[in-house]
Amino acid sequence: MVKTPRSPSGPGEPVPEPLRAGATVLEVLDEGGANRRIRVRVEGWPGFAAGQFVMIGAGPVMAAPRTDPLLPRPMAIYREIDGSGSPDLEILFKVGGRGTALLSEARAGDVVSLVGPLGTPFPGAIPGEQAILVGGGTGVASIYQLARERTRVRDGSVSVLFGARSAGDLMGVDDFEALDAVAVSIATEDGSRGSSGLVTDLLAAALADGIDSSRARVYACGPVGMMRRAAEVAKTHGIGCVVSLENHMACGFGVCLGCAAPLSAGGFGLVCREGPVFDAEAVAWEGLP
Ligand SMILES: Cc1cc2nc3c(=O)[nH]c(=O)nc-3n(C[C@H](O)[C@H](O)[C@H](O)COP(=O)(O)OP(=O)(O)OC[C@H]3O[C@@H](n4cnc5c(N)ncnc54)[C@H](O)[C@@H]3O)c2cc1C
Ligand code: FES
């Protein structure tokens, strides 16, 4: 059963202290294609706020030489589900490289290293917010908790726009559709599900459809090009846009400087600590890979 969120996500509100722990794998589910859902139990899990992430070990502890691969991988906390005592965690991921391949091979009872919750969460809602959430590929994993929380905004509305290359790349659609009062739309590049084209085309159409710009806000997570375009489309309509960046990370808590993102005001921001959530206007998009 899915756990009701307990954690705050208002600006300036305290977020739970991160924990460094061994997470016991409960199951790894095949979600079709390269998509996987891992459920883990973390004793003493402190809760999280929408937009935060964990650094999770690449595969079970001791299953591979610890230099192969050495680094854990950043993964959004998709949601909490009812566990025994404290809630269990779900993470949605796509098998791409060595780390996620090893993680996908974890079995029930294996222990993976985990540090979290980490990062600065999404800001609190504006009054009566019309939230338009845009998720590209695995980026949807970062916005599920946000969608749930925004359904509780008085006089507000929540739309979620999914984008993927093809139907087989979509993840989590059924979970979002199961949320009360969330309107889900899908765009696939090959037209195999939903409308044919880019999710940012869906966004442009949604914003052109007489939205109240004083109450609307766009939230985007996915490939850099998609987030950048989403920010441009939102700006054209005078609507604010918040993004969650997915830069490579080595440590996840501000030590290695490997995740630095260029800022429009000059200098860099650490995605793991100042982010992953940023106002789109604060990001120097041309400097991101
Ligand atoms: C906050 C956040 C949340 C995320 N949430 C999700 C999620 O929920 N689901 C999901 O599927 N993906 C998510 N991602 C993306 C995910 O972390 C990457 O896709 C993942 O690291 C890929 O690992 P891999 O083992 O598949 O690939 P690999 O190919 O093994 O590793 C990734 C590549 O990055 C390189 N690399 C690793 N660290 C660094 C570094 N510090 N500097 C430079 N290069 C480096 C590796 O050498 C390698 O080439 C998230 C990323 C961030 C930052
Ligand atoms: S990942 Fe090490 S400083 Fe951000």
mmCIF file of N, CA, C and O and ligand atoms in Angstrom, residues 53 71 73-76 92-94 96-100 138 141 245-250 276, ligand 1:
data_model
loop_
_atom_site.group_PDB
_atom_site.id
_atom_site.type_symbol
_atom_site.label_atom_id
_atom_site.label_comp_id
_atom_site.label_asym_id
_atom_site.label_seq_id
_atom_site.Cartn_x
_atom_site.Cartn_y
_atom_site.Cartn_z
ATOM 1 N N PHE A 53 16.420 13.000 -3.094
ATOM 2 C CA PHE A 53 16.938 11.780 -3.721
ATOM 3 C C PHE A 53 17.819 11.006 -2.750
ATOM 4 O O PHE A 53 18.086 11.485 -1.636
ATOM 5 N N LEU A 71 31.354 4.209 -7.573
ATOM 6 C CA LEU A 71 30.436 5.263 -7.141
ATOM 7 C C LEU A 71 28.989 4.776 -7.050
ATOM 8 O O LEU A 71 28.524 4.022 -7.907
ATOM 9 N N ARG A 73 24.876 5.645 -7.258
ATOM 10 C CA ARG A 73 24.115 6.391 -8.268
ATOM 11 C C ARG A 73 23.024 7.218 -7.595
ATOM 12 O O ARG A 73 22.336 6.705 -6.701
ATOM 13 N N PRO A 74 22.845 8.471 -8.064
ATOM 14 C CA PRO A 74 21.731 9.262 -7.514
ATOM 15 C C PRO A 74 20.405 8.796 -8.112
ATOM 16 O O PRO A 74 20.302 8.624 -9.326
ATOM 17 N N MET A 75 19.423 8.601 -7.266
ATOM 18 C CA MET A 75 18.083 8.185 -7.715
ATOM 19 C C MET A 75 17.034 8.952 -6.921
ATOM 20 O O MET A 75 17.127 9.039 -5.684
ATOM 21 N N ALA A 76 16.034 9.448 -7.625
ATOM 22 C CA ALA A 76 14.932 10.115 -6.944
ATOM 23 C C ALA A 76 14.219 9.128 -6.026
ATOM 24 O O ALA A 76 14.123 7.942 -6.341
ATOM 25 N N LEU A 92 12.236 4.095 -9.049
ATOM 26 C CA LEU A 92 12.071 3.648 -10.439
ATOM 27 C C LEU A 92 13.339 3.997 -11.188
ATOM 28 O O LEU A 92 13.819 5.127 -11.083
ATOM 29 N N PHE A 93 13.870 3.056 -11.938
ATOM 30 C CA PHE A 93 15.073 3.372 -12.693
ATOM 31 C C PHE A 93 15.113 2.613 -13.998
ATOM 32 O O PHE A 93 14.388 1.649 -14.207
ATOM 33 N N LYS A 94 15.985 3.119 -14.850
ATOM 34 C CA LYS A 94 16.174 2.512 -16.162
ATOM 35 C C LYS A 94 17.577 1.916 -16.216
ATOM 36 O O LYS A 94 18.551 2.594 -15.860
ATOM 37 N N GLY A 96 20.833 1.292 -17.702
ATOM 38 C CA GLY A 96 21.592 1.927 -18.771
ATOM 39 C C GLY A 96 23.016 1.452 -18.745
ATOM 40 O O GLY A 96 23.464 0.699 -19.612
ATOM 41 N N GLY A 97 23.735 1.828 -17.715
ATOM 42 C CA GLY A 97 25.146 1.486 -17.587
ATOM 43 C C GLY A 97 25.368 0.396 -16.555
ATOM 44 O O GLY A 97 24.450 -0.305 -16.143
ATOM 45 N N ARG A 98 26.622 0.310 -16.152
ATOM 46 C CA ARG A 98 27.037 -0.780 -15.260
ATOM 47 C C ARG A 98 26.350 -0.738 -13.889
ATOM 48 O O ARG A 98 25.937 -1.763 -13.361
ATOM 49 N N GLY A 99 26.228 0.468 -13.324
ATOM 50 C CA GLY A 99 25.662 0.581 -11.974
ATOM 51 C C GLY A 99 24.208 0.158 -11.927
ATOM 52 O O GLY A 99 23.798 -0.619 -11.054
ATOM 53 N N THR A 100 23.412 0.656 -12.847
ATOM 54 C CA THR A 100 21.990 0.311 -12.837
ATOM 55 C C THR A 100 21.779 -1.147 -13.257
ATOM 56 O O THR A 100 20.825 -1.784 -12.811
ATOM 57 N N THR A 138 13.045 8.909 -17.432
ATOM 58 C CA THR A 138 13.091 8.571 -16.005
ATOM 59 C C THR A 138 12.804 9.779 -15.123
ATOM 60 O O THR A 138 12.659 9.634 -13.909
ATOM 61 N N ALA A 141 10.161 9.967 -12.286
ATOM 62 C CA ALA A 141 10.375 9.435 -10.937
ATOM 63 C C ALA A 141 10.541 10.553 -9.911
ATOM 64 O O ALA A 141 10.256 10.374 -8.734
ATOM 65 N N LEU A 245 17.389 19.020 -11.820
ATOM 66 C CA LEU A 245 18.518 18.627 -12.684
ATOM 67 C C LEU A 245 19.022 17.223 -12.324
ATOM 68 O O LEU A 245 18.949 16.799 -11.174
ATOM 69 N N GLU A 246 19.555 16.544 -13.325
ATOM 70 C CA GLU A 246 20.039 15.167 -13.110
ATOM 71 C C GLU A 246 21.508 15.028 -13.503
ATOM 72 O O GLU A 246 21.895 14.090 -14.206
ATOM 73 N N ASN A 247 22.337 15.962 -13.056
ATOM 74 C CA ASN A 247 23.774 15.883 -13.347
ATOM 75 C C ASN A 247 24.395 14.620 -12.736
ATOM 76 O O ASN A 247 23.892 14.099 -11.748
ATOM 77 N N HIS A 248 25.498 14.176 -13.315
ATOM 78 C CA HIS A 248 26.234 13.073 -12.694
ATOM 79 C C HIS A 248 26.683 13.482 -11.307
ATOM 80 O O HIS A 248 27.024 14.642 -11.066
ATOM 81 N N MET A 249 26.684 12.537 -10.416
ATOM 82 C CA MET A 249 27.122 12.809 -9.038
ATOM 83 C C MET A 249 28.048 11.705 -8.571
ATOM 84 O O MET A 249 27.835 10.532 -8.916
ATOM 85 N N ALA A 250 29.011 12.097 -7.763
ATOM 86 C CA ALA A 250 29.890 11.092 -7.170
ATOM 87 C C ALA A 250 29.611 10.921 -5.683
ATOM 88 O O ALA A 250 29.504 9.804 -5.188
ATOM 89 N N PRO A 276 18.594 19.143 -6.161
ATOM 90 C CA PRO A 276 18.516 19.181 -7.621
ATOM 91 C C PRO A 276 17.479 20.161 -8.162
ATOM 92 O O PRO A 276 17.421 20.382 -9.355
HETATM 93 C C1 LIG B 1 18.965 13.853 -8.391
HETATM 94 C C2 LIG B 1 18.928 12.755 -9.415
HETATM 95 C C3 LIG B 1 17.883 11.867 -9.439
HETATM 96 C C4 LIG B 1 17.841 10.845 -10.371
HETATM 97 N N1 LIG B 1 16.802 9.993 -10.343
HETATM 98 C C5 LIG B 1 16.764 8.965 -11.206
HETATM 99 C C6 LIG B 1 15.696 8.014 -11.131
HETATM 100 O O1 LIG B 1 14.814 8.129 -10.284
HETATM 101 N N2 LIG B 1 15.701 6.996 -12.009
HETATM 102 C C7 LIG B 1 16.697 6.858 -12.951
HETATM 103 O O2 LIG B 1 16.644 5.911 -13.733
HETATM 104 N N3 LIG B 1 17.707 7.748 -13.044
HETATM 105 C C8 LIG B 1 17.771 8.781 -12.181
HETATM 106 N N4 LIG B 1 18.813 9.668 -12.249
HETATM 107 C C9 LIG B 1 19.853 9.463 -13.273
HETATM 108 C C10 LIG B 1 20.779 8.359 -12.833
HETATM 109 O O3 LIG B 1 21.453 8.717 -11.664
HETATM 110 C C11 LIG B 1 21.814 8.049 -13.910
HETATM 111 O O4 LIG B 1 21.146 7.670 -15.064
HETATM 112 C C12 LIG B 1 22.692 6.923 -13.424
HETATM 113 O O5 LIG B 1 23.723 7.458 -12.643
HETATM 114 C C13 LIG B 1 23.253 6.111 -14.516
HETATM 115 O O6 LIG B 1 24.000 5.097 -13.929
HETATM 116 P P1 LIG B 1 24.370 3.782 -14.727
HETATM 117 O O7 LIG B 1 25.024 2.872 -13.785
HETATM 118 O O8 LIG B 1 23.203 3.274 -15.486
HETATM 119 O O9 LIG B 1 25.322 4.324 -15.826
HETATM 120 P P2 LIG B 1 26.886 4.284 -15.890
HETATM 121 O O10 LIG B 1 27.156 4.425 -17.334
HETATM 122 O O11 LIG B 1 27.487 3.146 -15.180
HETATM 123 O O12 LIG B 1 27.286 5.557 -15.089
HETATM 124 C C14 LIG B 1 26.854 6.769 -15.447
HETATM 125 C C15 LIG B 1 27.910 7.449 -16.300
HETATM 126 O O13 LIG B 1 28.262 8.624 -15.668
HETATM 127 C C16 LIG B 1 29.638 8.625 -15.438
HETATM 128 N N5 LIG B 1 29.759 9.277 -14.184
HETATM 129 C C17 LIG B 1 29.334 8.830 -13.031
HETATM 130 N N6 LIG B 1 29.606 9.712 -12.088
HETATM 131 C C18 LIG B 1 30.229 10.744 -12.689
HETATM 132 C C19 LIG B 1 30.744 11.990 -12.250
HETATM 133 N N7 LIG B 1 30.662 12.354 -10.977
HETATM 134 N N8 LIG B 1 31.279 12.824 -13.151
HETATM 135 C C20 LIG B 1 31.348 12.478 -14.441
HETATM 136 N N9 LIG B 1 30.878 11.313 -14.924
HETATM 137 C C21 LIG B 1 30.330 10.472 -14.047
HETATM 138 C C22 LIG B 1 30.067 7.219 -15.416
HETATM 139 O O14 LIG B 1 31.433 7.159 -15.681
HETATM 140 C C23 LIG B 1 29.194 6.689 -16.497
HETATM 141 O O15 LIG B 1 29.677 6.972 -17.755
HETATM 142 C C24 LIG B 1 18.885 10.706 -11.330
HETATM 143 C C25 LIG B 1 19.957 11.592 -11.305
HETATM 144 C C26 LIG B 1 19.983 12.603 -10.356
HETATM 145 C C27 LIG B 1 21.130 13.557 -10.302
#
